[in-house]
XYZ file of C-alpha atoms in Angstrom:
594
model
C 0.090 -0.093 -0.123
C 2.820 2.353 0.923
C 4.825 1.783 -2.547
C 1.232 2.316 -4.531
C 0.980 5.383 -2.608
C 4.442 6.851 -3.524
C 4.323 5.992 -7.022
C 0.749 7.707 -7.188
C 1.923 10.499 -5.550
C 5.423 10.711 -7.878
C 2.928 10.518 -11.004
C 1.056 13.032 -9.634
C 4.396 15.417 -8.827
C 5.390 13.869 -12.525
C 2.111 15.668 -13.962
C 1.776 18.774 -11.758
C 5.575 19.420 -13.385
C 4.348 18.572 -16.739
C 1.492 20.990 -16.864
C 3.307 23.635 -14.850
C 5.680 23.746 -18.115
C 3.014 24.385 -20.447
C 3.169 28.198 -21.824
C 0.623 29.568 -24.060
C 2.323 31.555 -27.290
C 1.018 33.491 -30.132
C 1.558 29.873 -32.567
C 0.107 27.873 -29.850
C 0.360 25.779 -26.290
C 4.181 24.402 -25.551
C 4.860 21.784 -23.240
C 8.641 21.614 -22.012
C 10.699 19.129 -20.862
C 13.023 18.929 -17.632
C 16.880 18.284 -18.491
C 20.357 19.476 -17.699
C 19.137 22.193 -15.512
C 16.707 23.722 -17.978
C 13.261 23.288 -19.289
C 13.489 22.730 -22.940
C 10.401 24.375 -25.665
C 11.128 22.550 -28.955
C 9.842 23.231 -32.503
C 8.231 25.837 -31.866
C 6.680 27.247 -35.396
C 7.241 31.052 -35.706
C 5.573 31.646 -38.856
C 3.493 30.230 -41.324
C 5.196 26.893 -43.758
C 6.993 28.780 -46.395
C 5.630 26.165 -48.802
C 3.071 26.046 -52.188
C 2.523 29.754 -53.101
C 4.360 31.185 -49.968
C 7.721 29.632 -51.098
C 10.151 32.759 -52.120
C 8.012 35.284 -50.188
C 8.531 36.473 -46.991
C 7.799 35.238 -43.875
C 4.124 35.001 -43.299
C 2.734 35.427 -39.362
C 0.876 32.834 -38.233
C -2.599 34.068 -37.442
C -4.255 30.494 -36.385
C -3.121 28.557 -33.179
C -1.581 25.193 -33.841
C -0.550 22.069 -31.855
C 3.191 22.179 -30.845
C 5.244 18.723 -30.271
C 8.412 18.371 -31.059
C 9.424 16.912 -34.148
C 12.150 14.778 -36.446
C 13.930 16.447 -39.542
C 12.339 19.765 -39.246
C 15.491 21.934 -40.484
C 15.752 23.961 -43.603
C 16.847 22.057 -47.104
C 20.699 21.395 -47.515
C 23.316 19.159 -48.601
C 24.045 16.847 -46.549
C 27.028 17.108 -43.755
C 28.788 15.873 -40.834
C 30.340 18.966 -40.184
C 27.954 21.624 -39.078
C 25.094 20.152 -40.773
C 22.857 17.214 -41.027
C 23.935 13.771 -42.336
C 22.245 12.174 -44.894
C 22.702 9.897 -48.228
C 20.656 11.764 -50.685
C 21.716 15.035 -52.528
C 19.934 16.592 -49.818
C 18.175 16.654 -46.606
C 15.473 18.662 -44.244
C 12.361 20.259 -45.399
C 11.070 24.016 -46.958
C 8.765 23.762 -43.504
C 11.191 24.582 -41.176
C 10.652 27.667 -39.796
C 10.806 26.956 -36.211
C 12.584 27.927 -33.089
C 13.584 26.454 -29.720
C 13.663 27.845 -25.993
C 16.151 27.048 -23.201
C 14.967 28.552 -19.787
C 16.413 28.001 -16.227
C 14.474 25.655 -14.318
C 14.530 27.833 -10.815
C 13.079 30.642 -13.437
C 10.847 31.787 -11.185
C 9.254 34.357 -14.023
C 11.955 36.799 -13.173
C 12.608 39.327 -16.715
C 15.364 37.333 -17.982
C 17.837 38.715 -20.437
C 17.430 36.868 -24.086
C 20.125 35.785 -25.891
C 19.040 35.132 -29.608
C 21.266 32.250 -30.977
C 22.131 32.506 -34.871
C 23.367 29.542 -36.298
C 26.305 29.013 -39.062
C 26.820 27.071 -42.143
C 27.251 29.479 -44.907
C 23.471 30.222 -44.736
C 23.283 27.285 -46.621
C 23.786 24.355 -44.256
C 22.831 24.088 -40.876
C 20.176 23.892 -38.002
C 19.016 24.886 -34.507
C 19.215 21.497 -32.823
C 23.443 21.037 -32.921
C 23.738 23.592 -30.460
C 23.080 22.542 -26.795
C 23.060 25.829 -24.515
C 21.797 23.805 -21.572
C 25.060 24.723 -19.503
C 24.798 28.654 -20.263
C 21.201 29.014 -19.446
C 21.547 26.960 -16.451
C 24.624 28.072 -15.009
C 24.146 32.423 -15.441
C 20.213 32.928 -15.991
C 19.168 33.696 -19.270
C 16.935 32.635 -21.744
C 18.227 31.260 -25.141
C 16.493 31.131 -28.365
C 17.363 28.903 -31.147
C 16.369 29.084 -34.600
C 15.926 27.233 -38.034
C 16.092 29.687 -41.056
C 15.674 29.359 -44.883
C 19.485 28.503 -46.748
C 20.197 28.603 -49.897
C 18.562 29.115 -52.841
C 15.617 28.799 -50.402
C 16.361 31.785 -48.723
C 17.687 33.987 -50.632
C 16.909 33.649 -54.744
C 17.097 36.618 -57.140
C 15.314 36.508 -60.456
C 12.866 38.216 -61.880
C 10.309 35.536 -62.277
C 10.188 35.532 -59.061
C 10.337 39.535 -57.914
C 8.878 40.844 -61.033
C 5.440 39.394 -59.839
C 5.563 40.490 -56.460
C 4.928 43.422 -53.986
C 6.235 45.109 -50.729
C 8.254 42.558 -48.450
C 7.856 40.030 -50.878
C 9.884 41.598 -53.906
C 13.071 41.320 -51.750
C 15.354 37.857 -52.388
C 16.642 37.904 -48.473
C 13.888 35.314 -47.770
C 16.070 34.167 -44.951
C 17.466 37.069 -43.629
C 13.351 38.004 -42.848
C 12.777 34.405 -41.427
C 15.846 35.522 -38.799
C 13.895 39.212 -38.491
C 10.315 37.287 -37.953
C 11.522 35.018 -35.208
C 12.584 38.405 -33.514
C 9.278 39.471 -33.949
C 7.809 36.559 -32.106
C 10.033 36.302 -29.484
C 9.454 39.781 -28.412
C 5.985 39.057 -28.981
C 6.134 35.866 -26.493
C 9.327 35.664 -24.633
C 7.991 37.420 -21.810
C 5.193 34.266 -21.389
C 8.372 32.685 -20.808
C 10.095 34.542 -18.054
C 12.264 36.468 -20.706
C 12.817 40.377 -20.944
C 11.436 41.440 -24.938
C 13.553 44.745 -23.823
C 16.836 43.194 -23.162
C 17.404 40.352 -26.400
C 21.434 40.136 -27.579
C 21.629 38.482 -31.412
C 24.514 36.444 -31.421
C 25.514 34.056 -34.044
C 29.356 32.733 -35.392
C 30.370 32.608 -39.346
C 27.102 33.170 -41.211
C 25.481 33.285 -37.834
C 28.365 36.113 -37.467
C 27.427 37.585 -41.054
C 23.528 37.856 -40.286
C 24.095 39.695 -36.986
C 25.868 42.137 -39.109
C 23.236 42.387 -41.547
C 20.612 42.994 -39.149
C 22.629 46.163 -37.854
C 21.612 47.740 -40.952
C 17.973 46.241 -42.039
C 15.587 48.816 -41.014
C 13.323 45.508 -40.442
C 15.110 44.823 -37.459
C 15.261 48.071 -35.640
C 14.067 47.928 -32.183
C 13.654 43.698 -31.761
C 17.293 43.711 -30.334
C 19.457 45.225 -27.788
C 22.695 44.224 -28.184
C 24.807 41.983 -31.028
C 27.918 39.719 -30.645
C 29.300 38.553 -34.501
C 31.470 35.713 -34.184
C 33.999 35.343 -37.384
C 30.848 37.089 -39.228
C 31.934 39.034 -42.508
C 29.966 41.246 -44.751
C 29.758 39.903 -48.118
C 26.431 40.901 -50.328
C 25.845 41.207 -53.802
C 23.643 43.721 -56.359
C 20.389 42.036 -57.186
C 21.468 42.588 -61.238
C 24.771 40.462 -60.338
C 23.074 38.138 -57.945
C 20.840 37.201 -61.084
C 23.353 38.017 -63.581
C 26.778 38.802 -63.052
C 28.342 41.142 -65.743
C 32.038 40.353 -63.902
C 32.598 36.914 -63.349
C 34.226 36.347 -60.210
C 35.313 34.075 -57.444
C 32.100 35.041 -55.463
C 29.366 35.888 -58.046
C 29.714 33.741 -61.271
C 27.318 31.502 -60.388
C 24.283 33.135 -60.289
C 19.915 32.419 -60.140
C 20.216 32.825 -64.185
C 22.365 29.331 -64.124
C 19.732 27.656 -62.307
C 16.822 28.809 -64.263
C 18.241 28.302 -67.413
C 19.041 24.896 -66.789
C 15.962 24.286 -65.725
C 14.152 25.670 -69.057
C 17.164 24.617 -71.096
C 16.761 28.153 -72.706
C 19.315 30.304 -74.331
C 21.318 32.553 -71.488
C 19.973 36.010 -71.749
C 22.648 38.900 -70.849
C 19.759 41.313 -69.428
C 16.485 40.713 -67.697
C 13.840 39.348 -69.401
C 11.343 41.380 -70.520
C 9.233 38.934 -72.186
C 6.107 38.434 -69.699
C 5.220 35.360 -71.449
C 8.661 33.807 -70.690
C 8.465 35.328 -67.388
C 5.262 33.804 -66.080
C 6.295 30.620 -67.929
C 9.942 30.591 -65.485
C 7.323 31.420 -62.806
C 5.204 28.276 -63.105
C 7.746 26.006 -63.544
C 9.728 27.430 -60.391
C 6.633 27.422 -57.934
C 5.530 24.256 -58.790
C 8.872 22.291 -58.656
C 8.769 19.925 -56.226
C 11.378 20.573 -53.617
C 13.423 17.816 -54.212
C 13.427 18.289 -58.464
C 14.734 22.231 -57.691
C 17.680 21.322 -55.368
C 18.227 19.080 -57.591
C 19.478 21.456 -60.247
C 20.893 23.775 -57.893
C 22.818 21.457 -56.738
C 24.681 20.572 -60.072
C 27.267 22.575 -60.051
C 31.508 22.650 -58.671
C 31.792 22.619 -55.332
C 33.616 25.752 -55.508
C 30.686 27.354 -57.105
C 27.915 29.150 -54.526
C 24.840 30.900 -55.057
C 24.764 34.613 -54.799
C 23.305 35.018 -51.344
C 22.556 38.593 -49.239
C 21.611 41.319 -51.976
C 21.516 45.135 -51.508
C 18.033 45.205 -52.447
C 16.956 48.228 -50.823
C 13.762 46.670 -48.984
C 16.520 44.480 -45.909
C 19.336 45.344 -47.172
C 20.426 49.278 -48.162
C 21.742 49.180 -51.647
C 25.051 51.040 -50.989
C 25.358 47.024 -49.674
C 26.317 45.851 -45.793
C 29.931 46.943 -45.885
C 28.984 50.575 -46.550
C 25.907 51.036 -44.629
C 27.506 49.796 -41.652
C 29.440 53.137 -41.390
C 26.085 54.969 -42.133
C 24.234 56.147 -39.062
C 21.334 56.791 -41.075
C 21.102 52.362 -41.508
C 22.327 51.477 -38.487
C 20.653 49.723 -35.585
C 23.325 51.416 -32.577
C 23.681 48.983 -30.006
C 26.421 47.743 -27.684
C 28.382 45.192 -30.004
C 31.578 42.607 -30.246
C 32.921 41.103 -32.978
C 35.997 38.111 -32.986
C 37.570 36.005 -35.119
C 39.808 32.798 -34.160
C 43.746 32.920 -34.586
C 43.341 30.017 -37.055
C 40.102 30.644 -38.497
C 41.054 27.931 -41.723
C 43.172 25.467 -40.070
C 39.973 22.952 -40.412
C 39.848 23.112 -44.036
C 43.578 23.215 -44.756
C 44.195 20.498 -42.610
C 41.298 18.491 -45.340
C 42.871 19.551 -48.240
C 45.118 17.018 -49.915
C 47.560 19.721 -51.177
C 48.654 20.404 -47.337
C 47.718 16.922 -46.138
C 48.038 13.221 -47.038
C 47.158 10.257 -44.678
C 49.606 7.383 -43.692
C 49.026 4.200 -42.024
C 51.636 2.500 -39.029
C 51.506 -1.060 -38.927
C 48.700 -1.105 -35.561
C 46.857 1.799 -37.657
C 46.495 -0.511 -40.309
C 44.766 -3.616 -37.859
C 42.794 -0.809 -36.730
C 41.627 1.125 -39.671
C 42.840 4.331 -37.960
C 44.641 6.505 -40.451
C 47.762 9.278 -39.215
C 47.020 12.374 -40.720
C 50.671 13.576 -42.120
C 51.049 17.701 -43.061
C 53.090 17.502 -45.901
C 54.095 21.607 -46.773
C 53.916 22.299 -43.209
C 55.440 25.878 -44.131
C 52.394 26.845 -46.750
C 49.858 25.265 -44.263
C 50.906 27.878 -41.618
C 51.615 30.662 -43.958
C 47.829 30.189 -45.344
C 46.851 29.951 -42.397
C 47.989 32.981 -41.251
C 47.706 35.106 -43.849
C 43.726 33.980 -44.516
C 43.133 33.624 -40.315
C 44.754 37.735 -40.508
C 42.846 38.712 -43.424
C 39.546 37.576 -41.788
C 40.198 39.228 -38.396
C 40.822 42.706 -40.457
C 38.136 42.201 -42.823
C 35.293 40.677 -40.804
C 35.989 42.426 -37.328
C 38.323 45.223 -37.600
C 36.293 46.909 -40.506
C 33.129 46.457 -39.411
C 34.190 48.135 -35.993
C 36.030 50.723 -37.249
C 32.691 51.804 -39.429
C 30.552 51.116 -36.597
C 32.457 53.752 -34.912
C 32.570 55.904 -37.697
C 28.660 55.615 -37.483
C 28.758 57.009 -33.932
C 28.611 53.679 -31.734
C 30.850 54.119 -28.840
C 30.270 50.629 -26.971
C 32.339 48.352 -29.568
C 34.645 44.904 -27.936
C 36.832 42.799 -29.794
C 38.165 39.701 -29.304
C 40.695 36.801 -30.801
C 39.926 33.223 -29.472
C 43.497 31.214 -29.087
C 42.443 28.255 -26.757
C 44.281 25.418 -28.733
C 44.868 22.752 -25.777
C 43.746 19.894 -28.100
C 45.379 16.203 -27.987
C 48.966 15.187 -29.612
C 48.289 11.436 -30.658
C 49.871 8.966 -32.974
C 47.089 9.555 -35.502
C 47.224 13.371 -35.272
C 48.757 16.083 -33.753
C 45.227 17.876 -33.225
C 46.901 21.157 -31.900
C 48.536 21.424 -35.273
C 45.609 20.375 -37.536
C 43.490 22.470 -36.093
C 44.008 24.985 -33.381
C 41.694 27.959 -32.627
C 40.232 27.032 -35.971
C 36.904 28.339 -37.520
C 33.493 26.682 -34.897
C 36.229 25.715 -32.250
C 35.035 28.190 -29.919
C 31.278 26.885 -29.953
C 31.786 23.972 -27.526
C 33.459 26.123 -25.032
C 31.294 28.306 -25.403
C 28.425 25.951 -24.874
C 29.784 24.072 -22.301
C 28.087 21.283 -24.738
C 31.080 19.356 -26.893
C 27.953 17.404 -29.163
C 28.738 19.361 -31.972
C 31.939 17.442 -32.653
C 30.491 13.980 -32.250
C 30.499 13.623 -28.602
C 32.592 11.201 -26.267
C 35.199 9.731 -27.395
C 35.909 11.641 -30.276
C 35.287 15.112 -28.300
C 37.603 13.964 -25.698
C 40.185 13.433 -28.521
C 39.958 17.039 -29.552
C 38.654 18.850 -25.868
C 40.503 16.811 -23.635
C 39.418 17.031 -19.989
C 41.755 20.328 -18.197
C 41.677 23.187 -15.896
C 42.777 25.042 -19.450
C 39.426 23.914 -21.350
C 37.082 24.578 -17.990
C 39.054 28.208 -17.509
C 38.463 29.267 -20.855
C 34.811 27.905 -20.913
C 34.054 29.553 -17.615
C 35.329 32.970 -18.319
C 34.143 32.411 -22.058
C 30.821 32.289 -20.481
C 30.716 34.607 -17.931
C 31.530 37.194 -20.450
C 29.032 36.312 -22.980
C 25.837 36.300 -20.579
C 27.463 39.360 -18.735
C 27.946 41.449 -22.233
C 23.954 40.441 -22.617
C 23.199 40.788 -19.353
C 24.470 44.436 -18.928
C 25.766 45.392 -22.202
C 29.582 45.248 -21.085
C 31.591 42.043 -20.455
C 33.078 42.709 -17.358
C 35.925 40.963 -16.009
C 37.160 37.148 -16.320
C 37.480 35.259 -13.244
C 41.207 36.310 -12.178
C 40.545 40.090 -12.768
C 41.212 40.342 -16.331
C 39.412 43.589 -17.537
C 37.401 43.331 -21.164
C 38.726 46.886 -22.313
C 36.557 48.523 -25.474
C 37.697 48.378 -28.920
C 38.728 51.965 -28.856
C 39.819 53.783 -26.177
C 42.066 57.389 -25.735
C 45.493 56.933 -26.819
C 45.238 53.484 -28.487
C 43.802 51.204 -30.997
C 42.101 47.987 -31.882
C 42.056 46.637 -28.118
C 40.921 43.158 -27.977
C 40.810 40.097 -25.822
C 42.719 37.474 -26.461
C 40.429 33.924 -25.204
C 42.995 31.219 -24.044
C 43.807 29.621 -21.071
C 44.362 31.481 -18.136
C 48.347 32.529 -18.406
C 47.277 33.721 -22.029
C 43.980 35.784 -21.351
C 45.161 39.374 -21.951
C 44.177 42.794 -23.589
C 46.409 43.817 -26.211
C 46.105 45.571 -29.419
C 47.223 45.905 -33.425
C 47.649 48.149 -36.208
C 47.669 45.393 -38.921
C 45.709 46.311 -42.480
C 45.694 44.789 -45.358
C 48.446 46.435 -46.776
C 50.717 45.696 -44.359
C 49.484 42.489 -44.390
C 49.744 42.515 -48.301
C 53.344 43.686 -48.013
C 54.320 41.095 -45.791
C 53.141 38.237 -48.013
C 54.810 39.251 -50.871
C 58.095 39.038 -48.676
C 57.311 35.576 -47.265
C 59.889 32.827 -48.163
C 57.909 29.887 -46.948
C 55.653 30.217 -49.966
C 55.940 30.375 -53.954
C 55.098 33.050 -55.838
C 52.256 31.333 -56.865
C 51.310 30.300 -53.365
C 51.226 33.997 -52.524
C 49.387 34.731 -55.553
C 46.542 32.460 -54.916
C 46.506 33.811 -50.882
C 46.593 37.770 -52.465
C 43.397 36.781 -54.228
C 41.823 34.728 -51.521
C 42.533 37.084 -48.906
C 40.544 40.134 -51.158
C 37.371 37.993 -51.883
C 36.621 35.179 -49.335
C 34.864 37.056 -45.999
C 33.489 39.444 -47.535
C 32.954 41.581 -51.163
C 35.110 40.967 -53.618
C 38.375 43.665 -53.166
C 41.013 42.050 -55.481
C 41.428 45.196 -57.860
C 42.105 47.242 -54.575
C 44.782 45.340 -53.927
C 48.139 47.110 -54.096
C 49.106 47.419 -58.091
C 52.641 46.300 -57.412
C 51.311 42.736 -56.102
C 48.741 42.531 -59.106
C 51.236 42.538 -61.918
C 53.159 40.111 -60.011
C 49.692 37.553 -60.425
C 47.928 36.941 -63.309
C 43.927 35.985 -61.351
C 43.217 33.131 -63.515
C 46.284 31.323 -62.872
C 45.513 31.669 -59.033
C 41.604 30.714 -59.850
C 42.430 27.774 -61.472
C 45.090 26.455 -59.253
C 42.475 26.795 -56.180
C 40.190 24.956 -58.461
C 42.564 22.438 -59.468
C 43.300 22.094 -55.985
C 39.567 21.896 -54.350
C 40.187 18.163 -53.266
C 39.742 16.822 -49.749
C 40.326 13.951 -47.826
C 37.067 12.133 -46.022
C 38.218 10.790 -42.476
């Protein structure tokens, strides 16, 4: 009888907890699940599904409440990938019905007005999904509410073609559908987050890589005005393109020669047009075809391209993004959402890519490795490997961090902070020296920030890359502290050992940034490196052949921002042939799959 009573009491308690976790939203009632010190509310729709006639239109507000429940595979359409994306055997994974968000709430919330952190995932705006990022530790330890979202990707998120835009009006006339998805999710948060105990007057947007790029985009979008109050761009960039060049580029470049016109021409098998089609009958036929195709059939044609070709994404449409472009708009007060802002990059941004490129590395097998089928990764061109990493990562910092922050400062924003992530205490094993191969590579700071290592596959792989150590715990603890302090107060504050994160620009010094690393290396520093001085250093670097220098020059000025190759020093351009450099990149675009 006593056992029956305890079981009944337990069932009643669980039911009570479950019932207390039901929250009413404008989309419907959602039930939370208790886990890891948080309550997680999953897969809440924040807009109508962008399917059928809503394909390639601005997201529409949900007018009728629906049943909300956890779902599988509700992420947006993308190529399958086991690196920052979704696995799959087909040429694509995901669904067009993908506009969902999740909310992490501390279990001991008591419905206070907690700061809200709004995460925008990376993946080049062509891949990625919210479910990869577990922020439970950050939320439970630092008393914040966190929202993570999906948004349309690739040709469903950004697509410029007169067959679409010519027949649409208002926001629907844009081609920045993915950007508007993020803005719609912010509107939903502003409307509903107080029901979860969050403060709609204290929302911090943050994201990494393409997520950082989207943060910078929101800073200049009038559609996002007033929807957020702080911003953090992690390894972001400032690439944008005119609608004309997104559809039919005048000049071929490494960033814009593959366009929506290529996709539609493949679909229709019609001749290539030099200008926007003016034949309405043809446009209507193309429009009907584009809207009636299944997502699989459309994506199959879009995917039929070389790996180094990518559809131009963010456009300077004058609707969502100013016509002068993202990079220029960041310096104009009339376009800017002025909020406290952090921007930073990683010391070894590109090592993760370089360490899989056949040009730099190879795999070998020891006797034991052959038996166990465990390859050893060998760097064959170590000097070139380190040089490529230095110049490309340094140019990323200049173009993706310094340029945007200096632009924001010119527009009147004085609340600016910068960092460089340097932590690299990875294991050095017989199969690979992860410290040398990976270092402080692109996206390796995310597990340190979240305290979750599922992003790299979880145990035991995570312990190879992120071995348990005081170094890791210290860096993770302080990174969480800085990010949540900023969300709460608008400044990141001090580390646990009293290192104060100072502003980016202060009297008598320039370009201050915090080096995020283990305890003995965490410090404030500054530098005056520019693209001009970096380029001069490149052409004196004896670790590189002349061809490698020219290839690097092209990558430095065309990746991580608009194509600025022609702005490189004339003497350097005279020494290089752009086509030869482009051909080299194409010929060496093969990667090792581990």
